[in-house]
Structure formats: structure tokens, C-alpha cells
mmCIF file of C-alpha atoms and ligand atoms in Angstrom:
data_model
loop_
_atom_site.group_PDB
_atom_site.id
_atom_site.type_symbol
_atom_site.label_atom_id
_atom_site.label_comp_id
_atom_site.label_asym_id
_atom_site.label_seq_id
_atom_site.Cartn_x
_atom_site.Cartn_y
_atom_site.Cartn_z
ATOM 1 C CA MET A 1 -24.008 -10.996 -1.635
ATOM 2 C CA THR A 2 -20.354 -11.629 -2.517
ATOM 3 C CA GLU A 3 -17.474 -10.132 -0.528
ATOM 4 C CA GLN A 4 -16.667 -8.019 -3.610
ATOM 5 C CA LYS A 5 -20.105 -6.387 -3.580
ATOM 6 C CA GLN A 6 -20.177 -5.769 0.185
ATOM 7 C CA GLN A 7 -16.781 -4.082 0.192
ATOM 8 C CA LYS A 8 -16.071 -0.645 -1.212
ATOM 9 C CA LEU A 9 -14.105 -0.846 -4.433
ATOM 10 C CA HIS A 10 -10.420 -0.084 -4.318
ATOM 11 C CA SER A 11 -9.562 3.398 -5.500
ATOM 12 C CA ALA A 12 -7.753 3.710 -8.857
ATOM 13 C CA GLU A 13 -5.828 6.753 -7.541
ATOM 14 C CA TYR A 14 -3.298 4.413 -5.885
ATOM 15 C CA PHE A 15 -2.369 2.564 -9.030
ATOM 16 C CA GLY A 16 -0.570 5.384 -10.829
ATOM 17 C CA GLU A 17 2.877 5.119 -12.385
ATOM 18 C CA GLN A 18 4.468 6.109 -9.069
ATOM 19 C CA ARG A 19 3.901 2.533 -7.823
ATOM 20 C CA ASP A 20 6.669 1.378 -10.146
ATOM 21 C CA PHE A 21 9.121 3.263 -7.920
ATOM 22 C CA TRP A 22 8.110 1.831 -4.562
ATOM 23 C CA TRP A 23 11.238 -0.245 -3.917
ATOM 24 C CA ASN A 24 14.984 0.011 -4.201
ATOM 25 C CA ARG A 25 15.852 -3.069 -6.233
ATOM 26 C CA ASP A 26 19.240 -3.625 -4.569
ATOM 27 C CA PHE A 27 17.533 -3.619 -1.169
ATOM 28 C CA LEU A 28 15.063 -6.274 -2.329
ATOM 29 C CA THR A 29 17.950 -8.305 -3.761
ATOM 30 C CA LEU A 30 19.543 -8.252 -0.304
ATOM 31 C CA LEU A 31 16.273 -9.385 1.266
ATOM 32 C CA GLY A 32 15.972 -12.104 -1.369
ATOM 33 C CA GLN A 33 19.292 -13.444 -0.033
ATOM 34 C CA ARG A 34 18.172 -13.216 3.593
ATOM 35 C CA TRP A 35 14.889 -14.950 2.725
ATOM 36 C CA GLU A 36 16.760 -17.590 0.670
ATOM 37 C CA LEU A 37 14.443 -17.087 -2.271
ATOM 38 C CA GLU A 38 16.593 -19.316 -4.458
ATOM 39 C CA LYS A 39 14.587 -22.192 -2.896
ATOM 40 C CA VAL A 40 11.275 -20.821 -4.229
ATOM 41 C CA ASN A 41 9.483 -22.138 -7.331
ATOM 42 C CA THR A 42 5.905 -20.955 -6.899
ATOM 43 C CA VAL A 43 4.587 -17.663 -5.506
ATOM 44 C CA LEU A 44 1.109 -16.445 -4.624
ATOM 45 C CA ASP A 45 0.558 -12.654 -4.484
ATOM 46 C CA VAL A 46 -2.705 -12.016 -2.607
ATOM 47 C CA GLY A 47 -4.635 -8.783 -3.291
ATOM 48 C CA CYS A 48 -2.342 -8.288 -6.288
ATOM 49 C CA GLY A 49 -4.095 -5.260 -7.802
ATOM 50 C CA LEU A 50 -2.279 -4.558 -11.065
ATOM 51 C CA GLY A 51 0.454 -6.959 -9.948
ATOM 52 C CA HIS A 52 3.150 -4.411 -9.054
ATOM 53 C CA TRP A 53 4.422 -6.311 -6.006
ATOM 54 C CA GLY A 54 4.589 -9.798 -7.531
ATOM 55 C CA GLN A 55 6.145 -8.360 -10.683
ATOM 56 C CA THR A 56 8.792 -6.526 -8.635
ATOM 57 C CA LEU A 57 9.552 -9.665 -6.626
ATOM 58 C CA ALA A 58 9.822 -11.735 -9.794
ATOM 59 C CA ASP A 59 12.870 -9.648 -10.735
ATOM 60 C CA ILE A 60 14.754 -11.018 -7.707
ATOM 61 C CA LEU A 61 13.483 -14.590 -8.030
ATOM 62 C CA PRO A 62 14.986 -17.300 -10.231
ATOM 63 C CA ARG A 63 13.705 -16.766 -13.787
ATOM 64 C CA TRP A 64 11.756 -20.055 -13.840
ATOM 65 C CA VAL A 65 9.591 -19.029 -10.872
ATOM 66 C CA LYS A 66 5.890 -18.641 -11.651
ATOM 67 C CA VAL A 67 3.822 -15.998 -9.867
ATOM 68 C CA THR A 68 0.075 -16.332 -9.377
ATOM 69 C CA GLY A 69 -1.839 -13.184 -8.459
ATOM 70 C CA ILE A 70 -5.314 -13.040 -6.996
ATOM 71 C CA ASP A 71 -7.591 -10.052 -6.413
ATOM 72 C CA ARG A 72 -11.242 -9.660 -5.520
ATOM 73 C CA GLU A 73 -11.815 -7.027 -8.216
ATOM 74 C CA ASP A 74 -12.040 -8.282 -11.805
ATOM 75 C CA ARG A 75 -10.918 -4.950 -13.257
ATOM 76 C CA TRP A 76 -7.523 -5.246 -11.506
ATOM 77 C CA VAL A 77 -7.141 -8.892 -12.507
ATOM 78 C CA GLU A 78 -7.683 -7.909 -16.145
ATOM 79 C CA GLY A 79 -5.389 -4.894 -15.692
ATOM 80 C CA ALA A 80 -2.636 -7.120 -14.249
ATOM 81 C CA ARG A 81 -2.874 -9.471 -17.248
ATOM 82 C CA SER A 82 -2.632 -6.529 -19.663
ATOM 83 C CA ARG A 83 0.332 -5.128 -17.752
ATOM 84 C CA VAL A 84 2.439 -8.286 -17.978
ATOM 85 C CA GLN A 85 1.526 -8.662 -21.626
ATOM 86 C CA ALA A 86 2.643 -5.094 -22.294
ATOM 87 C CA LEU A 87 5.864 -5.795 -20.355
ATOM 88 C CA LYS A 88 6.334 -8.989 -22.439
ATOM 89 C CA LYS A 89 6.492 -11.068 -19.247
ATOM 90 C CA ALA A 90 3.151 -12.856 -19.486
ATOM 91 C CA GLU A 91 4.635 -16.396 -19.393
ATOM 92 C CA ARG A 92 5.738 -15.991 -15.743
ATOM 93 C CA PHE A 93 2.430 -14.680 -14.377
ATOM 94 C CA SER A 94 -1.165 -15.762 -14.079
ATOM 95 C CA TYR A 95 -3.960 -13.744 -12.551
ATOM 96 C CA GLN A 96 -7.374 -14.725 -11.263
ATOM 97 C CA SER A 97 -10.290 -13.419 -9.190
ATOM 98 C CA GLY A 98 -10.816 -14.462 -5.605
ATOM 99 C CA VAL A 99 -11.000 -13.247 -2.030
ATOM 100 C CA ALA A 100 -8.198 -13.395 0.492
ATOM 101 C CA SER A 101 -10.369 -14.909 3.231
ATOM 102 C CA SER A 102 -11.135 -17.967 1.085
ATOM 103 C CA LEU A 103 -8.337 -18.631 -1.378
ATOM 104 C CA PRO A 104 -9.301 -20.984 -4.240
ATOM 105 C CA PHE A 105 -6.235 -23.228 -3.818
ATOM 106 C CA GLU A 106 -5.489 -26.571 -2.182
ATOM 107 C CA ASP A 107 -3.633 -26.686 1.129
ATOM 108 C CA THR A 108 0.178 -26.486 0.857
ATOM 109 C CA THR A 109 0.332 -25.341 -2.784
ATOM 110 C CA PHE A 110 2.946 -22.534 -2.836
ATOM 111 C CA ASP A 111 6.589 -22.083 -1.743
ATOM 112 C CA MET A 112 6.006 -18.405 -1.033
ATOM 113 C CA VAL A 113 2.814 -16.527 -0.198
ATOM 114 C CA THR A 114 2.919 -12.761 -0.047
ATOM 115 C CA CYS A 115 0.942 -9.532 -0.109
ATOM 116 C CA GLN A 116 1.592 -5.819 -0.228
ATOM 117 C CA THR A 117 -0.817 -3.248 1.221
ATOM 118 C CA LEU A 118 -3.628 -5.801 1.362
ATOM 119 C CA LEU A 119 -3.952 -6.347 5.122
ATOM 120 C CA ILE A 120 -4.628 -2.616 5.644
ATOM 121 C CA HIS A 121 -7.863 -3.190 3.693
ATOM 122 C CA VAL A 122 -9.259 -6.330 5.303
ATOM 123 C CA GLN A 123 -11.609 -6.649 8.257
ATOM 124 C CA GLU A 124 -9.798 -9.599 9.835
ATOM 125 C CA PRO A 125 -6.089 -9.540 8.984
ATOM 126 C CA LEU A 126 -5.273 -12.480 11.256
ATOM 127 C CA ALA A 127 -7.872 -14.670 9.535
ATOM 128 C CA VAL A 128 -6.422 -13.691 6.130
ATOM 129 C CA LEU A 129 -2.907 -14.532 7.335
ATOM 130 C CA LYS A 130 -4.184 -17.949 8.486
ATOM 131 C CA GLU A 131 -5.670 -18.515 5.050
ATOM 132 C CA MET A 132 -2.413 -17.481 3.373
ATOM 133 C CA LEU A 133 -0.593 -19.957 5.639
ATOM 134 C CA ARG A 134 -3.019 -22.730 4.701
ATOM 135 C CA VAL A 135 -1.966 -22.587 1.051
ATOM 136 C CA LEU A 136 1.756 -22.312 1.931
ATOM 137 C CA LYS A 137 3.908 -25.462 1.926
ATOM 138 C CA PRO A 138 5.634 -26.474 5.176
ATOM 139 C CA GLY A 139 9.062 -24.835 5.070
ATOM 140 C CA GLY A 140 7.650 -22.151 2.742
ATOM 141 C CA ILE A 141 7.947 -18.441 3.410
ATOM 142 C CA LEU A 142 5.188 -15.948 4.192
ATOM 143 C CA VAL A 143 6.172 -12.341 3.389
ATOM 144 C CA VAL A 144 3.965 -9.307 3.917
ATOM 145 C CA ALA A 145 4.701 -5.678 3.066
ATOM 146 C CA GLU A 146 2.356 -3.456 5.065
ATOM 147 C CA PRO A 147 2.658 0.096 6.423
ATOM 148 C CA ASN A 148 1.936 2.278 9.376
ATOM 149 C CA ASN A 149 0.312 5.024 7.299
ATOM 150 C CA LEU A 150 -0.495 7.293 10.222
ATOM 151 C CA ALA A 151 3.209 8.024 10.626
ATOM 152 C CA SER A 152 3.074 9.970 7.362
ATOM 153 C CA SER A 153 0.901 12.610 9.046
ATOM 154 C CA LEU A 154 4.019 13.709 10.942
ATOM 155 C CA LEU A 155 6.275 14.025 7.922
ATOM 156 C CA PHE A 156 7.028 17.530 6.802
ATOM 157 C CA ASN A 157 7.668 19.285 3.547
ATOM 158 C CA SER A 158 8.837 22.835 2.935
ATOM 159 C CA VAL A 159 5.205 23.998 3.165
ATOM 160 C CA THR A 160 3.994 22.195 6.312
ATOM 161 C CA PHE A 161 7.252 22.562 8.281
ATOM 162 C CA GLU A 162 6.208 26.042 9.379
ATOM 163 C CA TYR A 163 2.606 25.206 10.318
ATOM 164 C CA SER A 164 1.552 25.800 13.924
ATOM 165 C CA ILE A 165 1.706 22.987 16.476
ATOM 166 C CA GLU A 166 -2.106 23.084 16.713
ATOM 167 C CA ARG A 167 -2.479 22.669 12.969
ATOM 168 C CA ILE A 168 -0.018 19.769 12.864
ATOM 169 C CA CYS A 169 -1.773 18.039 15.775
ATOM 170 C CA ASP A 170 -5.147 18.629 14.060
ATOM 171 C CA ARG A 171 -3.889 16.857 10.977
ATOM 172 C CA VAL A 172 -2.636 13.883 12.970
ATOM 173 C CA ARG A 173 -5.947 13.681 14.842
ATOM 174 C CA PHE A 174 -7.959 13.947 11.621
ATOM 175 C CA GLN A 175 -6.071 11.090 10.010
ATOM 176 C CA LEU A 176 -6.211 8.963 13.190
ATOM 177 C CA VAL A 177 -9.989 9.390 13.559
ATOM 178 C CA CYS A 178 -10.410 8.471 9.868
ATOM 179 C CA GLU A 179 -8.177 5.399 10.223
ATOM 180 C CA ARG A 180 -10.125 4.276 13.291
ATOM 181 C CA GLY A 181 -13.398 4.841 11.440
ATOM 182 C CA LYS A 182 -12.232 2.838 8.434
ATOM 183 C CA ALA A 183 -11.316 -0.030 10.768
ATOM 184 C CA ALA A 184 -14.648 0.269 12.629
ATOM 185 C CA LEU A 185 -16.451 -0.071 9.281
ATOM 186 C CA GLY A 186 -14.601 -3.333 8.661
ATOM 187 C CA GLU A 187 -12.514 -1.856 5.835
ATOM 188 C CA GLY A 188 -9.140 -2.424 7.476
ATOM 189 C CA ASN A 189 -6.718 -0.478 9.627
ATOM 190 C CA ASN A 190 -4.307 1.644 7.579
ATOM 191 C CA SER A 191 -1.564 1.258 10.194
ATOM 192 C CA ILE A 192 -1.825 -2.494 10.811
ATOM 193 C CA GLY A 193 1.869 -2.936 9.930
ATOM 194 C CA ASP A 194 2.929 -2.361 13.545
ATOM 195 C CA LEU A 195 1.052 -5.471 14.705
ATOM 196 C CA LEU A 196 2.275 -7.969 12.137
ATOM 197 C CA PRO A 197 5.295 -9.445 13.954
ATOM 198 C CA GLY A 198 2.963 -10.253 16.868
ATOM 199 C CA TYR A 199 0.475 -11.905 14.507
ATOM 200 C CA PHE A 200 3.270 -13.958 12.952
ATOM 201 C CA ALA A 201 4.385 -15.085 16.413
ATOM 202 C CA SER A 202 0.819 -16.006 17.398
ATOM 203 C CA LEU A 203 0.548 -18.113 14.228
ATOM 204 C CA GLY A 204 3.618 -20.103 15.246
ATOM 205 C CA LEU A 205 5.834 -19.039 12.336
ATOM 206 C CA ASN A 206 9.547 -19.751 12.603
ATOM 207 C CA ASN A 207 12.467 -17.436 11.912
ATOM 208 C CA ILE A 208 10.381 -14.245 11.948
ATOM 209 C CA GLN A 209 12.278 -11.362 10.364
ATOM 210 C CA VAL A 210 11.156 -7.717 10.352
ATOM 211 C CA TYR A 211 12.582 -5.032 8.078
ATOM 212 C CA LEU A 212 11.693 -1.553 6.868
ATOM 213 C CA SER A 213 11.794 -0.503 3.251
ATOM 214 C CA ASP A 214 14.809 1.759 2.747
ATOM 215 C CA LYS A 215 13.010 3.772 0.077
ATOM 216 C CA ALA A 216 12.308 7.504 0.472
ATOM 217 C CA PHE A 217 10.073 9.427 -1.923
ATOM 218 C CA SER A 218 11.998 12.670 -1.968
ATOM 219 C CA LEU A 219 11.077 15.705 -4.006
ATOM 220 C CA PHE A 220 13.370 18.668 -4.515
ATOM 221 C CA PRO A 221 13.742 21.173 -7.323
ATOM 222 C CA PRO A 222 14.256 20.993 -10.216
ATOM 223 C CA TYR A 223 12.418 17.605 -9.861
ATOM 224 C CA GLU A 224 14.665 16.271 -12.580
ATOM 225 C CA SER A 225 14.462 12.472 -12.398
ATOM 226 C CA LYS A 226 11.607 10.583 -14.035
ATOM 227 C CA GLU A 227 10.584 9.346 -10.592
ATOM 228 C CA GLN A 228 10.350 12.864 -9.170
ATOM 229 C CA GLN A 229 8.440 14.111 -12.199
ATOM 230 C CA ILE A 230 5.899 11.326 -11.806
ATOM 231 C CA LEU A 231 5.517 11.908 -8.053
ATOM 232 C CA ARG A 232 5.176 15.676 -8.505
ATOM 233 C CA GLN A 233 2.525 15.144 -11.193
ATOM 234 C CA GLN A 234 0.671 12.659 -8.978
ATOM 235 C CA TYR A 235 0.539 15.230 -6.166
ATOM 236 C CA LEU A 236 -0.711 17.913 -8.584
ATOM 237 C CA ASP A 237 -3.366 15.558 -10.001
ATOM 238 C CA TRP A 238 -4.581 14.568 -6.531
ATOM 239 C CA ILE A 239 -4.789 18.215 -5.482
ATOM 240 C CA LYS A 240 -6.757 19.059 -8.631
ATOM 241 C CA GLU A 241 -9.225 16.258 -7.876
ATOM 242 C CA ASN A 242 -9.422 17.228 -4.177
ATOM 243 C CA PHE A 243 -8.111 13.751 -3.420
ATOM 244 C CA TRP A 244 -6.375 13.471 -0.035
ATOM 245 C CA ILE A 245 -5.693 9.932 1.238
ATOM 246 C CA TRP A 246 -9.255 9.290 0.134
ATOM 247 C CA ASN A 247 -11.786 11.464 -1.707
ATOM 248 C CA ARG A 248 -14.002 13.814 0.281
ATOM 249 C CA ASP A 249 -17.020 11.481 0.600
ATOM 250 C CA GLU A 250 -14.950 8.537 1.701
ATOM 251 C CA THR A 251 -12.938 10.641 4.135
ATOM 252 C CA GLN A 252 -16.165 11.949 5.668
ATOM 253 C CA ARG A 253 -17.595 8.434 5.914
ATOM 254 C CA PHE A 254 -14.478 7.253 7.794
ATOM 255 C CA PHE A 255 -14.301 10.353 9.986
ATOM 256 C CA LEU A 256 -17.929 10.024 11.128
ATOM 257 C CA ALA A 257 -17.487 6.282 11.737
ATOM 258 C CA GLY A 258 -14.448 7.126 13.876
ATOM 259 C CA GLY A 259 -16.573 9.312 16.153
ATOM 260 C CA GLY A 260 -16.058 12.729 14.514
ATOM 261 C CA THR A 261 -18.898 15.163 13.836
ATOM 262 C CA LYS A 262 -19.913 16.699 10.500
ATOM 263 C CA GLN A 263 -18.988 20.135 11.794
ATOM 264 C CA GLU A 264 -15.492 18.997 12.819
ATOM 265 C CA PHE A 265 -15.113 17.304 9.456
ATOM 266 C CA GLU A 266 -15.817 20.569 7.590
ATOM 267 C CA THR A 267 -13.187 22.390 9.649
ATOM 268 C CA TYR A 268 -10.532 19.710 9.084
ATOM 269 C CA TRP A 269 -11.372 19.347 5.389
ATOM 270 C CA GLN A 270 -10.982 23.102 4.888
ATOM 271 C CA GLN A 271 -7.509 22.813 6.424
ATOM 272 C CA ILE A 272 -6.659 20.012 4.010
ATOM 273 C CA LEU A 273 -7.822 22.134 1.068
ATOM 274 C CA LEU A 274 -5.738 25.073 2.272
ATOM 275 C CA GLU A 275 -2.692 22.826 2.644
ATOM 276 C CA ASN A 276 -3.338 21.551 -0.875
ATOM 277 C CA GLN A 277 -3.462 25.131 -2.187
ATOM 278 C CA ASP A 278 -0.141 25.952 -0.486
ATOM 279 C CA SER A 279 1.419 22.738 -1.815
ATOM 280 C CA GLN A 280 0.128 23.282 -5.337
ATOM 281 C CA LYS A 281 1.622 26.766 -5.457
ATOM 282 C CA ALA A 282 4.977 25.499 -4.160
ATOM 283 C CA LEU A 283 5.008 22.498 -6.526
ATOM 284 C CA VAL A 284 4.433 24.838 -9.448
ATOM 285 C CA ASP A 285 6.886 27.583 -8.451
ATOM 286 C CA GLY A 286 9.573 25.073 -7.451
ATOM 287 C CA SER A 287 9.685 25.828 -3.720
ATOM 288 C CA PHE A 288 8.271 22.437 -2.629
ATOM 289 C CA ASP A 289 10.745 19.950 -1.192
ATOM 290 C CA THR A 290 10.613 16.981 1.150
ATOM 291 C CA ALA A 291 12.708 13.961 2.142
ATOM 292 C CA ASN A 292 9.416 12.023 2.372
ATOM 293 C CA SER A 293 9.938 8.709 4.065
ATOM 294 C CA SER A 294 7.347 6.062 4.851
ATOM 295 C CA ILE A 295 6.971 3.223 7.325
ATOM 296 C CA LEU A 296 6.553 0.169 5.134
ATOM 297 C CA TYR A 297 7.426 -3.032 6.995
ATOM 298 C CA LEU A 298 8.477 -6.292 5.480
ATOM 299 C CA VAL A 299 7.618 -9.129 7.836
ATOM 300 C CA SER A 300 8.489 -12.717 6.991
ATOM 301 C CA GLY A 301 8.273 -16.098 8.651
ATOM 302 C CA ILE A 302 8.689 -19.766 7.812
ATOM 303 C CA LYS A 303 5.784 -22.212 8.090
ATOM 304 C CA VAL A 304 6.635 -25.106 10.389
HETATM 305 C C1 LIG B 1 -3.586 -1.126 -2.063
HETATM 306 S S1 LIG B 1 -3.999 -2.324 -3.262
HETATM 307 C C2 LIG B 1 -2.479 -3.215 -3.378
HETATM 308 C C3 LIG B 1 -2.292 -3.900 -4.702
HETATM 309 C C4 LIG B 1 -0.954 -4.625 -4.864
HETATM 310 N N1 LIG B 1 -0.755 -5.581 -3.792
HETATM 311 C C5 LIG B 1 0.183 -3.643 -4.917
HETATM 312 O O1 LIG B 1 0.865 -3.474 -3.897
HETATM 313 O O2 LIG B 1 0.372 -2.999 -5.946
HETATM 314 C C6 LIG B 1 -5.039 -3.464 -2.432
HETATM 315 C C7 LIG B 1 -5.604 -4.529 -3.339
HETATM 316 O O3 LIG B 1 -6.195 -5.541 -2.548
HETATM 317 C C8 LIG B 1 -7.416 -5.921 -3.127
HETATM 318 N N2 LIG B 1 -8.228 -6.479 -2.036
HETATM 319 C C9 LIG B 1 -8.734 -5.821 -0.982
HETATM 320 N N3 LIG B 1 -9.392 -6.672 -0.174
HETATM 321 C C10 LIG B 1 -9.283 -7.903 -0.723
HETATM 322 C C11 LIG B 1 -9.733 -9.186 -0.353
HETATM 323 N N4 LIG B 1 -10.451 -9.370 0.760
HETATM 324 N N5 LIG B 1 -9.444 -10.238 -1.156
HETATM 325 C C12 LIG B 1 -8.721 -10.064 -2.299
HETATM 326 N N6 LIG B 1 -8.267 -8.846 -2.704
HETATM 327 C C13 LIG B 1 -8.536 -7.781 -1.924
HETATM 328 C C14 LIG B 1 -7.972 -4.673 -3.754
HETATM 329 O O4 LIG B 1 -8.907 -4.949 -4.775
HETATM 330 C C15 LIG B 1 -6.696 -4.011 -4.269
HETATM 331 O O5 LIG B 1 -6.420 -4.402 -5.578
#
């Protein structure tokens, strides 16, 4: 059986329009200077999905730079091709199928190898990093953008700010048990970002740099900007579909694998649905607001 068939397919809910607003471009331009990206000619974007990350990076790279994207799911590879065609940027990008643990490229092929929110989905992130390093040229740069997603369970909005301490702690515990369960099932740890500098050090990378995205996903009435309208609509759509971080079945699967019981799951899930109801009402009547940060690390290092 191929890796693609063994693994659960990646949820389409994450690939909405909101992903176009993940980065502040001037911040990435600054990082491009710190990473000396003017030296780069070829880039590999691993676990590219629809290509958002590689396409964003391409904007801060010299215009002759070619970006190759690879993903284990054919539907995203085809989607990425369609996206760059629609954006009239197809000549700079090529997309193909393949798995991160066994990249279909010769050793030392690329000047830059990168990924965004891939390592949170893989069973052995260190092995994938080693494979990414294999295809990187000596002197080339490895850059990964990966989060600590659990931190988001302690962010507040105008609805959750007033919840009881018990309810807030319940929510953190629920998400932590699910994250642990997902990792135990071999589907990756959603908060792996915290460990990446250590992995880079253990792999012998030089000049390791660690940054945090400076982007916040704020929402406040009257939700005027295009970005806020898209984010507000995404929240409303997810609530309508009863989609939390995952759908109900997937959440239950992770929760049980993390050591939770079915009975506990029902209690926690009811709390999520109630929170969704409160949020939906506030998003519609204009009383929902949040500063809404995230912990998304950018870790880079140079191959010796
Ligand atoms: C959260 S998405 C991120 C997509 C893209 N990097 C972005 O930031 O927009 C994770 C992507 O990694 C892909 N993926 C997960 N495990 C993979 C693996 N072992 N090899 C290749 N791709 C993988 C999924 O199919 C999905 O498209």
C-alpha cells in the first residue's frame, strides 16, 4: 500500500481563501534579506498543497527563481497547477506527486528546501527533515514554517473571554488529548514547531535562525477589510458544518487515541458546539472581536 493510501487525506477545509492572508509581505521581505535569498535559484516546497507557501515566497525571490512543489495527494498537485495558471504565473512553478519521506530528486539538487505546516502531519518529522536536507545543496538553506497549534486554545475572543476557568481548562485539555492522539496514530504532532530548532541543531545545520510570524488574524466590527470578511465567513462556514479543528469523527478518533473516553468526548464536543453557537450569534450580530494571534515559527539553517 502506498503512503498516500495509508494516511488520512488532508482536509479541504484548510485550503480556503483565508490562506492567501497568512503572511505580512514586508515581514517576509525582511526575512528574505536575513536569509540572503538573492543567492537562491531553485526552490523545493515539500507538502505544497495548493502551493500557497511557495507562491508567497516566490514574490520575495528573484524573478528568475523556479519553484518546484511536491505533495502526496494528486488532487492538490492538480489544484496547485490550476492556481498558478489562473494567477498567470505558471512559468515559475512546477508541481508533482511524491512523499516527503522519499523525495524523487537527486542528492544536492536545490538551493532552498522548504515546507509550511507539513511537519505537523508526518509521523517522523526528523526523518523528513533529513530527506529534505539530502536534496539540498551544500551552502543551501532549509526553511520550515511550522506552528504550535495548542497555543491557540488559550487565545480569547469577546465570547470566550468570559468563560469559566474550568471551561477554558477543559478546552485546552480537549485539544491537547486530541493532539497527542493524532501523534500516537502516526499522523503528526500539531505543535511540533517548538522542537524544530533542536532538530536543526541535531542535524548539524549552521547559522540556525528562529523567528515568529508577525501576522495576527484579528476580527473586529464592522469586519470591513476583504481579509476580515473572508475570515469571518470561514468561521461561519466551519460552524455551519460543525467543523472544529477537525470534523467530529476525526476529532473523536484523535481523542480516543489520546486516551480519552467516548463519554468524555461527548461532554467536550457539546461544549464546542455551544461555543460555536455563541460565536455564530456574535459573528452575525457584530459583537465578535479578537486580536487572534498564532504561534507560527520560521526556522532556518544552512547545510554544511
Ligand atoms: C496543511 S497542508 C499545507 C499545504 C501548504 N504547505 C501550505 O502551507 O499551503 C499539508 C500538506 O502536506 C501534504 N502532506 C502531508 N503529508 C505528506 C507527506 N508525507 N508527503 C508529502 N505531502 C504530504 C498534504 O497532502 C497537504 O497538502
